[in-house]
mmCIF file of C-alpha atoms in Angstrom:
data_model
loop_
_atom_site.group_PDB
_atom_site.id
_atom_site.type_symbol
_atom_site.label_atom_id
_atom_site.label_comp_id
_atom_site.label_asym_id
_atom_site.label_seq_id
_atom_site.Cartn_x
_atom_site.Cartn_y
_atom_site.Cartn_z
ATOM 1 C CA UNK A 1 -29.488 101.910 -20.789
ATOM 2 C CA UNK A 2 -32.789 100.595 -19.697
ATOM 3 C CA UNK A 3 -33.843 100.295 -15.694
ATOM 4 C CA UNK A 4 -37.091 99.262 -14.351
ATOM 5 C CA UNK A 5 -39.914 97.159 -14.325
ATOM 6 C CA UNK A 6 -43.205 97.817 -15.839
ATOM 7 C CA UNK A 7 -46.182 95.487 -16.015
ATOM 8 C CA UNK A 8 -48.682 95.618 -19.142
ATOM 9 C CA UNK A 9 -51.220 93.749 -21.552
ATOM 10 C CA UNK A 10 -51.391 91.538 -24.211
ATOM 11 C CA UNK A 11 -54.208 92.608 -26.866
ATOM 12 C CA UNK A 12 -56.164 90.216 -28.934
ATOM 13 C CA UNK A 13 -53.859 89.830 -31.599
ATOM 14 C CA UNK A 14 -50.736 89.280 -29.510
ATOM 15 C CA UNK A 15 -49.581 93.159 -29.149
ATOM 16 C CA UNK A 16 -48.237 95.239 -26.252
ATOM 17 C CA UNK A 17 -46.994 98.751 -25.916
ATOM 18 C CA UNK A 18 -43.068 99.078 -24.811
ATOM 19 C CA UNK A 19 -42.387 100.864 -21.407
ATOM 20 C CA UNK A 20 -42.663 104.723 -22.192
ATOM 21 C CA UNK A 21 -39.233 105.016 -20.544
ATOM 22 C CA UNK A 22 -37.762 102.099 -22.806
ATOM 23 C CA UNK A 23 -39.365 104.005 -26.159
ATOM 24 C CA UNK A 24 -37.274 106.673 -24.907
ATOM 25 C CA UNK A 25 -34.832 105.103 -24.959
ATOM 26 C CA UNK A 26 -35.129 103.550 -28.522
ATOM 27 C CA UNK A 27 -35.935 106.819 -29.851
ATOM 28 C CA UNK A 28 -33.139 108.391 -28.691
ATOM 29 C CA UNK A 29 -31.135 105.716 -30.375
ATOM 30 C CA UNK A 30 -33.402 105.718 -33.573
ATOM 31 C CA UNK A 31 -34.580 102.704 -33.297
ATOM 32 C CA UNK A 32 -37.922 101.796 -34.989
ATOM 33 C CA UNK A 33 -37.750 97.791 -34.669
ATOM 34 C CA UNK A 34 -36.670 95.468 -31.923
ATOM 35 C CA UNK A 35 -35.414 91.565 -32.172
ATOM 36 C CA UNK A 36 -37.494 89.428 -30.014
ATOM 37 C CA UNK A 37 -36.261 85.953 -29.269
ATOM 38 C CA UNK A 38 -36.563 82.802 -26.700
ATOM 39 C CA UNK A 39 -34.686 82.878 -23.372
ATOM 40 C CA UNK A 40 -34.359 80.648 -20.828
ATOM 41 C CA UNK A 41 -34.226 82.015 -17.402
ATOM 42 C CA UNK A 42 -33.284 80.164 -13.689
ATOM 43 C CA UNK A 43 -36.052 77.166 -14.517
ATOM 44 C CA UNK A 44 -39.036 79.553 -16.295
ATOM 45 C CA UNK A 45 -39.116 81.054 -19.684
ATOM 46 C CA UNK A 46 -39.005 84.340 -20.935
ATOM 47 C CA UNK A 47 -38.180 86.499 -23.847
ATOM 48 C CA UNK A 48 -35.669 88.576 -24.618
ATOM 49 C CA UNK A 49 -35.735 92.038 -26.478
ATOM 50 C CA UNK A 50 -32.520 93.373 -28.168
ATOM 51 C CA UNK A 51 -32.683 96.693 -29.921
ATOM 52 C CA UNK A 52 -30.576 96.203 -33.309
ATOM 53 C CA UNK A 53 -27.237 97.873 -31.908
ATOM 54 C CA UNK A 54 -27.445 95.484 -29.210
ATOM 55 C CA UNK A 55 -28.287 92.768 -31.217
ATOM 56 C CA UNK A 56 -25.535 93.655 -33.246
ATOM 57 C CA UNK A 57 -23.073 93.260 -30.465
ATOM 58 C CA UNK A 58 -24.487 90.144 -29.421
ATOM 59 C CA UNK A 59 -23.918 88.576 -32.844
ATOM 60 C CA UNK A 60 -20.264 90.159 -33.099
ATOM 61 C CA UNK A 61 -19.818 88.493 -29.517
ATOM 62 C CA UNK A 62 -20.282 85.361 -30.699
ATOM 63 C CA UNK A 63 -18.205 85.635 -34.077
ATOM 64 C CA UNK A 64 -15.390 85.167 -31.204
ATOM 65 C CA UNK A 65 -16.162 81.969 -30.050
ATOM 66 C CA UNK A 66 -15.303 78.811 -31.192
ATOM 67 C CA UNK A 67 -18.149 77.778 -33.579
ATOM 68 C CA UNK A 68 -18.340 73.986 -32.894
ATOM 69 C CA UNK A 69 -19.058 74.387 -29.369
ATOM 70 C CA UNK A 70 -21.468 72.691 -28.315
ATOM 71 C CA UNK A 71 -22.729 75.111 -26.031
ATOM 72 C CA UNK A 72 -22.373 78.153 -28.787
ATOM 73 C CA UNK A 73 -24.476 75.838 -30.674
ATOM 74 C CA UNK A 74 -26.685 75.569 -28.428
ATOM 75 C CA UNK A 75 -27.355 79.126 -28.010
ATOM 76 C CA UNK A 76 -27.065 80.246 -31.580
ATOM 77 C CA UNK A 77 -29.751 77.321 -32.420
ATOM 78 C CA UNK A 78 -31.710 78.318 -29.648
ATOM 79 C CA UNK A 79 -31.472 82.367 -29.479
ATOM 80 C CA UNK A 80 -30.405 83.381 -32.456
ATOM 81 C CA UNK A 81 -32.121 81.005 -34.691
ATOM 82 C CA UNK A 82 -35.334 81.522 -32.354
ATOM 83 C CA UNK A 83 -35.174 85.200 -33.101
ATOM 84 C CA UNK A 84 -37.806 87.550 -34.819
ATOM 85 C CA UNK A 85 -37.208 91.163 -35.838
ATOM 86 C CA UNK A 86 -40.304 93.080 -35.036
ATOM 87 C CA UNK A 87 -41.188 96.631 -35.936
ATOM 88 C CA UNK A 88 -42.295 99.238 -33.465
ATOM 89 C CA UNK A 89 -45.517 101.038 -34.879
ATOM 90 C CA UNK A 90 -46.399 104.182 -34.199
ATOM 91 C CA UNK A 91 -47.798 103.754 -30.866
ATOM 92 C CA UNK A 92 -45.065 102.279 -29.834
ATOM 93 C CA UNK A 93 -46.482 98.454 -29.857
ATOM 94 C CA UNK A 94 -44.984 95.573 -30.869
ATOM 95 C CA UNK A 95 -46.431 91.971 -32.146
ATOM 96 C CA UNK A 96 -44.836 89.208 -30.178
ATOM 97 C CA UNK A 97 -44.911 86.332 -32.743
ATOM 98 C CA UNK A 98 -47.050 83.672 -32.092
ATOM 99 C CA UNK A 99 -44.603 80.847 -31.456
ATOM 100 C CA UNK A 100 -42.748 83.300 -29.171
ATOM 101 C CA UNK A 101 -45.468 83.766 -27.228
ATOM 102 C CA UNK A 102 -46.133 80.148 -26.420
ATOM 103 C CA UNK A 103 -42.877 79.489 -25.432
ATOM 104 C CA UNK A 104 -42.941 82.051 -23.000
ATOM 105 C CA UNK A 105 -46.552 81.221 -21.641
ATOM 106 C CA UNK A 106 -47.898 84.814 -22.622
ATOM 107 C CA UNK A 107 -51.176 85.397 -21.458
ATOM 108 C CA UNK A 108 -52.665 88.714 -21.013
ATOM 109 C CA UNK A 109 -50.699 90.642 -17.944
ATOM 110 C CA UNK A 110 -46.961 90.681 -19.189
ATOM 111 C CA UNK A 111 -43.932 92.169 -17.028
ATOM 112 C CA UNK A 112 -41.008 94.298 -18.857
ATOM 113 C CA UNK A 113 -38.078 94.077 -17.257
ATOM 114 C CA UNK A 114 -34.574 95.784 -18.031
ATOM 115 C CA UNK A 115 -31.529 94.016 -18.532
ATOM 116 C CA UNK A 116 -29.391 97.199 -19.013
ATOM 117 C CA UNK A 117 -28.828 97.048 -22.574
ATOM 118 C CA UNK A 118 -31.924 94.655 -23.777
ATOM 119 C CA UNK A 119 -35.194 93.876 -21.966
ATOM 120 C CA UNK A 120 -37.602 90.516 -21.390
ATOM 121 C CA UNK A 121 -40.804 90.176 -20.992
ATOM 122 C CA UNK A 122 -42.539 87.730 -18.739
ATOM 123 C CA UNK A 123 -45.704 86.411 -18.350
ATOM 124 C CA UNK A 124 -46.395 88.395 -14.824
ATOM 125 C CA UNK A 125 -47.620 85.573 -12.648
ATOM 126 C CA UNK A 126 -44.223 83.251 -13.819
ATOM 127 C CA UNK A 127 -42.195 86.636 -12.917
ATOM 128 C CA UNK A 128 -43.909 86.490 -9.510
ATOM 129 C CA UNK A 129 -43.365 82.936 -9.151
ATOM 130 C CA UNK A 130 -39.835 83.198 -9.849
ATOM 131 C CA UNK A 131 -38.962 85.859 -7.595
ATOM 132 C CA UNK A 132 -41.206 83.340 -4.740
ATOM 133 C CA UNK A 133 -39.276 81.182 -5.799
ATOM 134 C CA UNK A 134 -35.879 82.827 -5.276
ATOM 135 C CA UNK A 135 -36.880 84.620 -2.049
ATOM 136 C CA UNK A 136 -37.271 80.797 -0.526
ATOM 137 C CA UNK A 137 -34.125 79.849 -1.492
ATOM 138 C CA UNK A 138 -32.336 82.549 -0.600
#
């Protein structure tokens, strides 16, 4: 399970280091790759991070539901089809694709946060706008 929040960077060529604690995590469960897609969340975008047993289970999930749907559609066009597997090099970095990263507004200062069994990232001032955001209306 992954818990916590963890702001980082963006390098020049679109690369950032995973949260010691979730590389932990992903070691312990031997996994050297991560799937990296487009997620829309309250209003603002983010991505979402899936390690491949999650991913997995995601996929089987949907297997379940009925496939003309227009709302499983909608998400399998959307997430799945939007979704990049990415491997984790040895310093535990991954490269967020290029398209992913416009989508979700990426600049330099990003924001991991965990979702239990996956993870987003943010772009930090969205994040910080979003949680403004919900504090108002709240």
């Amino acid at each position: 399970m992954f818990s916590g929040r963890f702001d980082h960077s963006l390098d020049e060529k679109g690369r950032v280091s995973i949260p010691a604690r979730f590389r932990e995590v992903l070691q312990h469960d031997g996994h050297d790759r991560m799937f990296v897609t487009n997620f829309p969340f309250n209003g603002n975008r983010c991505l979402a991070l899936y390690p491949p047993n999650q991913w997995d289970i995601l996929n089987a999930s949907l297997k379940s539901k009925p496939r003309f749907e227009p709302r499983v559609q909608v998400f399998q066009t959307f997430v799945i089809g939007g979704a990049h597997e990415v491997p984790v090099d040895r310093q535990g970095r991954i490269l967020i694709p290029p398209k992913l990263r416009e989508y979700a507004s990426l600049d330099r200062d990003v924001t991991f946060s965990a979702m239990q069994d996956h993870f987003q990232l943010w772009d930090k001032p969205t994040l910080a706008k979003s949680f403004e955001s919900d504090r108002r209306t709240n």
